[in-house]
């Protein structure tokens, strides 16, 4: 690629070698902490001294009733929230592609910049206010509602990005050939969007599966999620079981990210 | 509302297709609009209203209306916490600027590997937030890896107090939000007209002068965008100050959480939240004007 020369071919920018050295250090800073965490998840010792390879912390994690229940809760919440957010967000992206809407865009942007803790307490205040009038309680369903709300913007962004690369004349052709608007959407645009929708769904899943701050505010007493369990364990102190669970979570999320990237590139 | 189905007769009519189309569009926008109104707008409005209420005995809020919660923000204790939060966010942003610019520069000049290097910056953003914060607890605590290694090497006899202080909070914030700085800066560097750099060099500018007088001023939009994108989440951060700062470093995020849980003072917590929200929206204003991304 002659348009984008390598560092060595760019003598006018100072310190190419220094810059490369710096970049190595910066990448170590970004990635080493997690790698170390993962390495020590297979350490036989309870302490931060290497004593040999062992999977005992994984076994302990998988036999921990509370951890497994909270994992199940997290999966239920993430799957439900992803389903709703993906449908709602895809429809919204399609509508915004047809014609922009300042209000919707502003609302989505607001959902993105509102600090998590503010979103958490405002949803808590809202749910408590609603529950005064209806007989409901906090639980997994309130977590799902909160997650759908804050993950929709990610779905919209990913799907809209794909729509903008698409040729509008495909739909026009369908309409000219007698398809209704719904048919043009359902039969022409939606199939073309499928990979982007898949990518968006995976991102929504990750965001939901990961959230602690908002979840902890809107969770009921009997609806602990995995991040909540991890947080409680981390506060109590360092525990190799947390390393093991963390490694599993990073593995799962990493896999989903790779799949999502593949889908988006398609 | 029903999906606007076109009647068989109006296939050719352009304006009929227009109305049908906008019917479908309205239908498609409705769920998102309802979601945002019910679960974002209404909750924020309730919290705004709560800032003028009085604290209930067992949590919640009661009458009468009052301005007291807003006045309490000026109390030296809380003003101090707000100031600290600003300071921590500002210092984190400054460190991200210093660390992020050279990294973005490196990526923009990395030729064919740019995509890979960019992904290596984005990847941590998607990795569990909680897990990454815990990773630093694992490294920094008294019996953590750093202290253990230093102790084994005989460099220290007492563990260094690395965790539960402002330094650890800054470290965690920079580690988490550095990608938010690198991406916009990279985007501006990528768009930069390289002939300008060559022109500067041809006119006798030394490499450092090119960097300082040409590249840096031209990357200003990216540096601004990155700074705002880092500053905002740092200001409202809760998890990182909570886990890495411990009880000694109370920032506004922790304070808000505390008012809604342990202290059960919802009106004051609401006032703090809305103050935070106000600052965030003020900071977002220049960004939204420049780029209507959605």
XYZ file of C-alpha atoms in Angstrom:
560
model
C 0.000 0.000 0.000
C 1.923 3.024 -1.205
C -0.694 5.466 0.052
C -0.028 4.554 3.665
C 3.690 4.111 4.132
C 5.137 2.151 7.007
C 6.912 3.845 9.869
C 10.328 3.267 8.340
C 9.244 4.826 5.083
C 8.085 7.914 6.895
C 11.299 9.569 8.088
C 9.675 12.957 8.423
C 7.635 11.886 11.394
C 10.030 11.868 14.301
C 11.000 8.899 16.383
C 9.399 6.040 14.490
C 11.294 3.576 16.632
C 10.422 5.361 19.855
C 6.830 5.382 18.790
C 6.893 1.627 18.165
C 8.484 0.979 21.556
C 5.880 3.148 23.181
C 3.093 1.324 21.355
C 4.340 -2.038 22.635
C 4.239 -0.692 26.192
C 0.778 0.790 25.664
C -0.569 -2.526 24.362
C 0.999 -4.351 27.298
C -0.770 -1.905 29.612
C -4.079 -2.590 27.862
C -3.822 -6.377 27.733
C -1.383 -7.672 30.343
C -3.640 -7.295 33.413
C -6.280 -9.595 31.950
C -3.708 -12.097 30.708
C -2.143 -12.291 34.164
C -5.570 -12.729 35.704
C -6.254 -15.633 33.356
C -2.880 -17.254 33.977
C -3.484 -17.260 37.727
C -6.893 -18.865 37.252
C -5.089 -22.158 36.596
C -2.672 -21.751 39.494
C -2.806 -24.527 42.068
C -2.148 -22.146 44.949
C -4.712 -19.961 46.625
C -2.050 -17.265 46.885
C -0.335 -15.188 44.247
C 2.574 -17.642 44.002
C 2.829 -20.020 41.071
C 2.566 -23.609 42.310
C 1.709 -25.445 39.151
C -1.204 -26.016 36.828
C -4.572 -26.924 38.270
C -8.209 -26.599 37.313
C -9.442 -26.788 40.903
C -10.771 -23.199 40.904
C -12.846 -23.954 37.839
C -14.241 -27.028 39.554
C -14.993 -24.982 42.637
C -16.686 -22.282 40.564
C -18.843 -24.805 38.727
C -19.911 -26.404 42.007
C -20.806 -23.107 43.616
C -24.591 -23.116 43.776
C -24.909 -19.337 44.130
C -22.559 -18.614 41.231
C -24.383 -21.030 38.970
C -27.782 -19.582 39.861
C -26.590 -16.060 39.175
C -25.079 -17.210 35.876
C -28.418 -18.686 34.918
C -30.141 -15.414 35.856
C -27.639 -13.459 33.772
C -28.240 -15.721 30.784
C -32.026 -15.438 31.108
C -31.828 -11.652 31.375
C -29.328 -11.286 28.536
C -31.264 -13.520 26.168
C -34.595 -11.820 26.885
C -33.136 -8.300 26.736
C -31.239 -9.108 23.537
C -34.389 -10.414 21.869
C -36.423 -7.311 22.627
C -33.609 -4.837 21.993
C -32.726 -6.418 18.663
C -36.287 -6.289 17.321
C -36.993 -2.784 18.619
C -33.579 -1.432 17.561
C -33.704 -2.946 14.081
C -37.137 -1.469 13.374
C -35.937 1.885 14.684
C -32.777 1.823 12.555
C -34.834 1.041 9.466
C -37.208 3.949 10.191
C -34.307 6.331 10.816
C -32.724 5.215 7.554
C -35.911 6.198 5.714
C -35.924 9.593 7.364
C -33.929 10.898 10.308
C -35.716 11.847 13.497
C -34.112 14.430 15.736
C -36.112 13.395 18.776
C -35.350 9.719 18.559
C -31.691 10.442 17.835
C -31.537 12.791 20.832
C -33.196 10.205 23.071
C -30.801 7.470 21.969
C -27.827 9.784 22.473
C -29.141 10.629 25.934
C -29.319 6.923 26.798
C -25.683 6.647 25.768
C -24.286 9.568 27.795
C -26.364 9.277 30.962
C -23.966 8.059 33.654
C -24.776 4.465 34.575
C -25.311 5.278 38.218
C -27.797 8.042 37.330
C -29.638 5.671 35.007
C -29.684 3.060 37.768
C -31.107 5.275 40.489
C -33.629 6.909 38.150
C -34.942 3.504 37.055
C -35.123 2.450 40.704
C -37.084 5.615 41.561
C -39.317 5.049 38.534
C -40.059 1.396 39.310
C -40.770 2.166 42.959
C -43.114 4.943 41.865
C -44.944 2.643 39.442
C -45.163 -0.138 42.027
C -47.031 2.153 44.389
C -49.901 2.021 41.931
C -49.580 -1.554 40.707
C -48.776 -4.701 42.573
C -45.332 -5.486 41.178
C -41.934 -6.076 42.654
C -38.357 -5.688 41.515
C -37.014 -8.827 39.894
C -35.578 -10.244 36.714
C -38.288 -8.528 34.666
C -37.230 -5.049 35.841
C -33.619 -5.922 34.980
C -34.713 -6.999 31.499
C -36.620 -3.731 30.961
C -33.596 -1.679 32.011
C -31.268 -3.701 29.781
C -33.516 -3.387 26.735
C -33.510 0.386 27.192
C -29.753 0.881 27.428
C -28.780 -1.638 24.750
C -31.162 -0.426 22.039
C -28.813 2.394 21.025
C -26.063 -0.119 20.201
C -28.396 -2.172 18.013
C -29.617 0.958 16.205
C -26.053 2.165 15.604
C -24.803 -1.133 14.166
C -27.861 -1.805 11.980
C -28.058 1.793 10.759
C -24.379 1.701 9.792
C -25.112 -1.301 7.594
C -28.271 0.244 6.109
C -26.285 3.313 5.060
C -24.006 1.160 2.936
C -27.002 -0.384 1.192
C -28.400 0.563 -2.160
C -31.894 2.085 -1.706
C -32.748 1.214 -5.300
C -33.170 -2.447 -4.289
C -36.233 -1.527 -2.238
C -37.430 0.848 -4.915
C -37.236 -1.951 -7.444
C -39.324 -4.175 -5.154
C -41.905 -1.402 -4.739
C -42.024 -0.808 -8.485
C -42.664 -4.492 -8.986
C -45.708 -4.233 -6.756
C -44.441 -5.143 -3.315
C -46.006 -3.358 -0.364
C -43.744 -1.394 1.982
C -43.924 -4.209 4.463
C -43.033 -6.784 1.810
C -40.111 -4.692 0.573
C -38.816 -4.485 4.128
C -39.508 -8.103 5.000
C -38.373 -9.767 1.767
C -35.631 -7.465 0.477
C -34.032 -5.351 3.184
C -34.331 -7.629 6.197
C -32.503 -10.601 4.598
C -29.694 -8.275 3.501
C -29.493 -6.912 7.025
C -29.324 -10.321 8.692
C -25.554 -10.356 9.369
C -25.633 -6.831 10.829
C -28.633 -7.730 12.983
C -26.758 -10.785 14.228
C -23.744 -8.647 15.081
C -25.951 -6.110 16.848
C -27.674 -8.846 18.851
C -24.351 -10.215 20.042
C -23.239 -6.757 21.185
C -26.520 -6.261 23.021
C -26.025 -9.647 24.671
C -22.521 -8.740 25.817
C -23.607 -5.372 27.191
C -26.486 -6.947 29.066
C -24.478 -9.899 30.352
C -21.802 -7.516 31.626
C -23.755 -4.801 33.349
C -23.375 -4.368 37.062
C -24.193 -0.779 38.070
C -27.701 -0.416 36.631
C -28.584 -4.054 37.313
C -27.689 -3.810 40.988
C -30.082 -0.891 41.418
C -33.113 -2.505 39.764
C -32.589 -6.108 40.902
C -34.916 -7.555 43.493
C -33.695 -9.427 46.557
C -33.867 -12.811 44.839
C -32.574 -11.863 41.408
C -28.794 -11.778 41.619
C -26.909 -11.763 38.309
C -23.367 -12.978 37.654
C -21.754 -9.507 37.737
C -23.494 -8.898 41.069
C -22.088 -12.154 42.458
C -18.623 -11.333 41.102
C -18.791 -7.853 42.582
C -19.710 -9.228 45.993
C -16.827 -11.717 45.828
C -14.377 -9.048 44.665
C -15.360 -6.775 47.531
C -14.771 -9.548 50.012
C -11.232 -9.867 48.684
C -9.316 -11.632 45.994
C -10.322 -15.218 45.407
C -8.992 -17.540 42.683
C -12.566 -18.629 41.961
C -13.172 -15.093 40.700
C -10.173 -15.509 38.388
C -11.657 -18.714 37.027
C -15.122 -17.242 36.469
C -13.573 -14.102 34.983
C -11.585 -16.192 32.525
C -14.731 -18.032 31.457
C -16.596 -14.730 31.027
C -13.747 -13.193 29.014
C -13.621 -16.326 26.878
C -17.345 -16.212 26.194
C -17.397 -12.478 25.494
C -14.270 -12.681 23.343
C -15.808 -15.431 21.226
C -19.012 -13.439 20.784
C -16.998 -10.357 19.785
C -15.095 -12.303 17.150
C -18.329 -13.727 15.727
C -19.899 -10.267 15.827
C -16.939 -8.714 13.982
C -17.142 -11.423 11.336
C -20.832 -10.771 10.849
C -20.339 -7.031 10.605
C -17.590 -7.423 8.030
C -19.771 -9.622 5.865
C -51.625 1.483 14.928
C -51.918 -0.931 12.029
C -49.192 -1.430 9.427
C -49.982 0.807 6.509
C -50.715 -1.711 3.782
C -50.853 -0.348 0.312
C -54.096 -0.823 -1.534
C -53.791 -2.679 -4.830
C -54.993 0.342 -6.750
C -52.399 2.902 -5.720
C -49.245 1.206 -6.919
C -48.260 3.951 -9.294
C -49.177 6.916 -7.151
C -46.033 8.473 -5.718
C -47.690 10.468 -2.931
C -49.755 7.501 -1.780
C -46.577 5.447 -1.476
C -45.094 8.306 0.525
C -47.891 8.267 3.115
C -47.887 4.495 3.349
C -44.154 4.584 3.841
C -44.365 7.127 6.629
C -47.044 4.962 8.262
C -44.637 2.043 8.400
C -41.899 4.367 9.607
C -44.050 5.687 12.451
C -44.962 2.151 13.410
C -41.309 1.126 13.469
C -40.285 4.122 15.561
C -43.037 3.664 18.135
C -41.429 0.913 20.278
C -38.172 2.849 20.613
C -39.999 6.083 21.338
C -42.129 4.352 23.981
C -39.067 2.702 25.498
C -37.116 5.941 25.690
C -40.068 7.880 27.067
C -41.064 5.309 29.678
C -37.666 4.065 30.821
C -35.410 7.070 30.255
C -37.492 10.242 30.058
C -39.986 9.454 32.795
C -37.371 8.158 35.281
C -35.173 11.221 34.776
C -38.225 13.477 35.156
C -39.163 11.736 38.395
C -35.645 12.150 39.747
C -35.708 15.821 38.751
C -38.975 16.238 40.659
C -37.516 14.393 43.661
C -34.733 16.946 43.945
C -37.367 19.376 45.277
C -38.914 16.922 47.762
C -38.188 16.046 51.355
C -36.563 12.840 52.486
C -38.984 10.175 53.734
C -38.386 8.476 57.052
C -37.835 5.022 55.522
C -36.417 6.131 52.210
C -38.445 7.472 49.330
C -39.710 11.018 49.326
C -42.513 13.002 50.947
C -43.915 16.524 51.003
C -43.142 19.409 51.327
C -41.442 20.920 48.314
C -38.073 22.435 49.126
C -34.862 23.813 47.649
C -32.801 22.407 50.486
C -31.321 19.512 48.487
C -29.835 21.860 45.936
C -28.490 24.119 48.671
C -26.781 21.175 50.300
C -24.638 20.686 47.188
C -22.728 23.761 48.338
C -21.911 22.206 51.757
C -18.161 22.046 52.084
C -18.246 18.254 52.487
C -20.209 17.660 49.278
C -18.617 20.509 47.345
C -15.301 18.876 48.191
C -16.456 15.534 46.805
C -17.765 17.217 43.656
C -14.447 19.050 43.275
C -12.503 15.810 43.748
C -14.645 14.098 41.124
C -13.897 16.889 38.659
C -10.213 16.752 39.504
C -10.021 12.959 39.097
C -11.899 13.113 35.781
C -9.697 15.988 34.549
C -6.442 14.266 35.496
C -7.615 10.974 33.943
C -8.502 12.836 30.757
C -5.113 14.565 30.692
C -3.282 11.243 31.132
C -5.433 9.678 28.396
C -4.496 12.589 26.113
C -0.803 12.073 26.772
C -0.976 8.297 26.353
C -3.610 8.202 23.638
C -2.175 10.660 21.106
C 1.100 8.798 20.480
C -0.754 5.492 20.298
C -3.198 6.918 17.745
C -0.237 8.342 15.813
C 1.426 4.946 15.843
C -1.699 3.204 14.547
C -2.298 5.788 11.825
C 1.247 5.183 10.519
C 1.253 1.412 10.825
C 0.444 0.709 7.194
C -1.273 -2.575 6.515
C -1.456 -3.577 10.168
C -3.628 -0.608 11.098
C -6.766 -2.730 11.320
C -5.137 -5.196 13.696
C -3.699 -2.483 15.938
C -7.012 -0.688 16.007
C -8.779 -3.892 17.023
C -6.293 -4.414 19.822
C -7.399 -1.037 21.207
C -11.121 -1.701 20.766
C -11.100 -5.243 22.140
C -10.729 -4.308 25.837
C -13.722 -1.974 25.498
C -15.955 -4.981 24.926
C -14.375 -7.146 27.580
C -16.189 -7.298 30.887
C -15.821 -4.022 32.731
C -16.041 -5.665 36.135
C -13.487 -8.328 35.256
C -10.998 -5.759 34.047
C -11.358 -3.742 37.225
C -10.932 -6.894 39.273
C -7.747 -7.644 37.311
C -6.205 -4.496 38.773
C -7.324 -5.445 42.283
C -5.551 -8.730 41.715
C -2.349 -6.909 40.738
C -2.382 -4.045 43.221
C -3.571 -5.391 46.553
C -1.209 -6.028 49.473
C -0.760 -9.684 48.606
C -1.186 -9.011 44.891
C 1.225 -9.885 42.132
C 3.220 -6.641 42.143
C 3.789 -6.648 45.897
C 4.546 -10.379 45.914
C 7.146 -10.028 43.164
C 8.785 -6.996 44.767
C 8.852 -8.836 48.092
C 10.425 -11.966 46.568
C 13.052 -9.814 44.917
C 13.860 -8.363 48.320
C 13.058 -4.835 47.180
C 10.432 -4.264 49.863
C 9.810 -5.662 53.325
C 6.333 -4.175 53.737
C 3.691 -4.332 51.002
C 3.332 -1.051 49.155
C -0.147 0.496 49.584
C -1.009 0.342 45.893
C -4.749 -0.268 46.168
C -7.487 1.844 47.755
C -6.193 5.313 46.928
C -6.629 7.963 44.250
C -3.666 6.615 42.310
C -5.395 3.258 41.865
C -8.617 5.021 40.807
C -6.742 7.079 38.193
C -4.999 3.959 36.932
C -8.308 2.111 36.596
C -9.990 5.023 34.814
C -7.131 5.524 32.349
C -6.951 1.789 31.682
C -10.677 1.617 30.994
C -11.195 4.800 28.993
C -7.972 5.063 26.979
C -9.688 3.469 23.937
C -12.246 6.324 23.974
C -9.364 8.738 23.408
C -7.459 6.722 20.839
C -10.378 6.120 18.462
C -11.435 9.743 17.711
C -7.818 10.933 17.592
C -6.998 8.122 15.184
C -9.989 9.111 13.045
C -8.721 12.695 12.627
C -5.133 11.581 11.987
C -6.415 9.183 9.373
C -8.249 11.939 7.521
C -5.295 14.321 7.671
C -3.925 15.531 4.360
C -0.399 14.174 4.205
C 0.737 16.695 1.641
C 0.549 19.299 4.407
C 3.198 17.397 6.349
C 5.369 17.111 3.277
C 4.927 20.809 2.565
C 6.036 21.681 6.090
C 9.074 19.444 5.753
C 9.924 20.869 2.337
C 9.791 24.333 3.782
C 12.437 23.316 6.294
C 10.486 22.254 9.371
C 12.252 19.694 11.497
C 10.288 16.492 12.289
C 9.410 17.646 15.803
C 8.268 20.976 14.419
C 6.034 19.193 11.928
C 4.541 17.222 14.772
C 4.089 20.195 17.074
C 3.088 22.892 14.579
C 1.159 20.885 11.976
C 0.006 17.455 13.165
C -1.052 18.461 16.657
C -3.118 21.533 15.654
C -4.782 19.547 12.876
C -5.777 16.770 15.277
C -7.520 19.200 17.595
C -11.074 18.029 16.752
C -10.154 14.450 17.609
C -8.381 15.496 20.787
C -11.450 17.472 21.882
C -13.871 14.685 21.052
C -11.680 12.144 22.832
C -11.347 14.372 25.882
C -15.103 14.739 26.214
C -15.678 11.026 25.647
C -13.212 10.222 28.431
C -14.173 13.002 30.828
C -17.899 12.218 30.916
C -17.729 8.567 32.006
C -14.857 9.342 34.384
C -16.959 12.023 36.076
C -19.867 9.653 36.688
C -17.774 6.559 37.335
C -18.982 4.356 40.138
C -17.519 0.870 39.865
C -13.851 1.824 39.482
C -13.674 4.327 42.380
C -15.699 1.897 44.461
C -13.524 -1.175 43.881
C -10.090 0.418 43.430
C -10.552 3.439 45.686
C -12.166 1.724 48.633
C -13.877 3.766 51.313
C -11.264 6.513 51.384
C -11.934 7.973 47.979
C -15.572 9.012 47.766
C -16.458 10.439 44.359
C -19.828 11.681 43.173
C -20.872 8.326 41.647
C -20.326 6.548 44.947
C -22.068 9.368 46.792
C -25.164 9.058 44.584
C -25.272 5.285 45.046
C -24.899 5.756 48.782
C -27.818 8.164 49.023
C -30.087 5.644 47.330
C -28.917 2.633 49.344
C -27.309 2.992 52.771
C -28.182 6.645 53.548
C -31.693 6.439 52.126
C -31.740 10.132 51.254
C -33.338 9.998 47.816
C -33.974 13.742 47.385
C -30.356 14.651 47.988
C -29.152 11.754 45.833
C -31.492 13.036 43.121
C -30.031 16.545 43.356
C -26.525 15.106 43.012
C -27.627 13.022 40.001
C -29.230 15.957 38.270
C -26.198 18.156 38.892
C -24.066 15.429 37.329
C -26.505 15.092 34.440
C -26.421 18.857 33.864
C -22.646 18.860 33.557
C -22.711 15.877 31.204
C -25.284 17.480 28.907
C -23.371 20.763 28.888
C -20.225 18.927 27.848
C -22.060 16.949 25.161
C -23.443 20.063 23.483
C -20.385 20.895 21.346
C -20.092 17.247 20.263
C -23.703 16.890 19.155
C -23.485 20.058 17.112
C -20.389 18.906 15.290
C -21.463 15.393 14.433
C -25.035 14.215 14.284
C -23.965 10.606 14.185
C -27.369 8.969 14.362
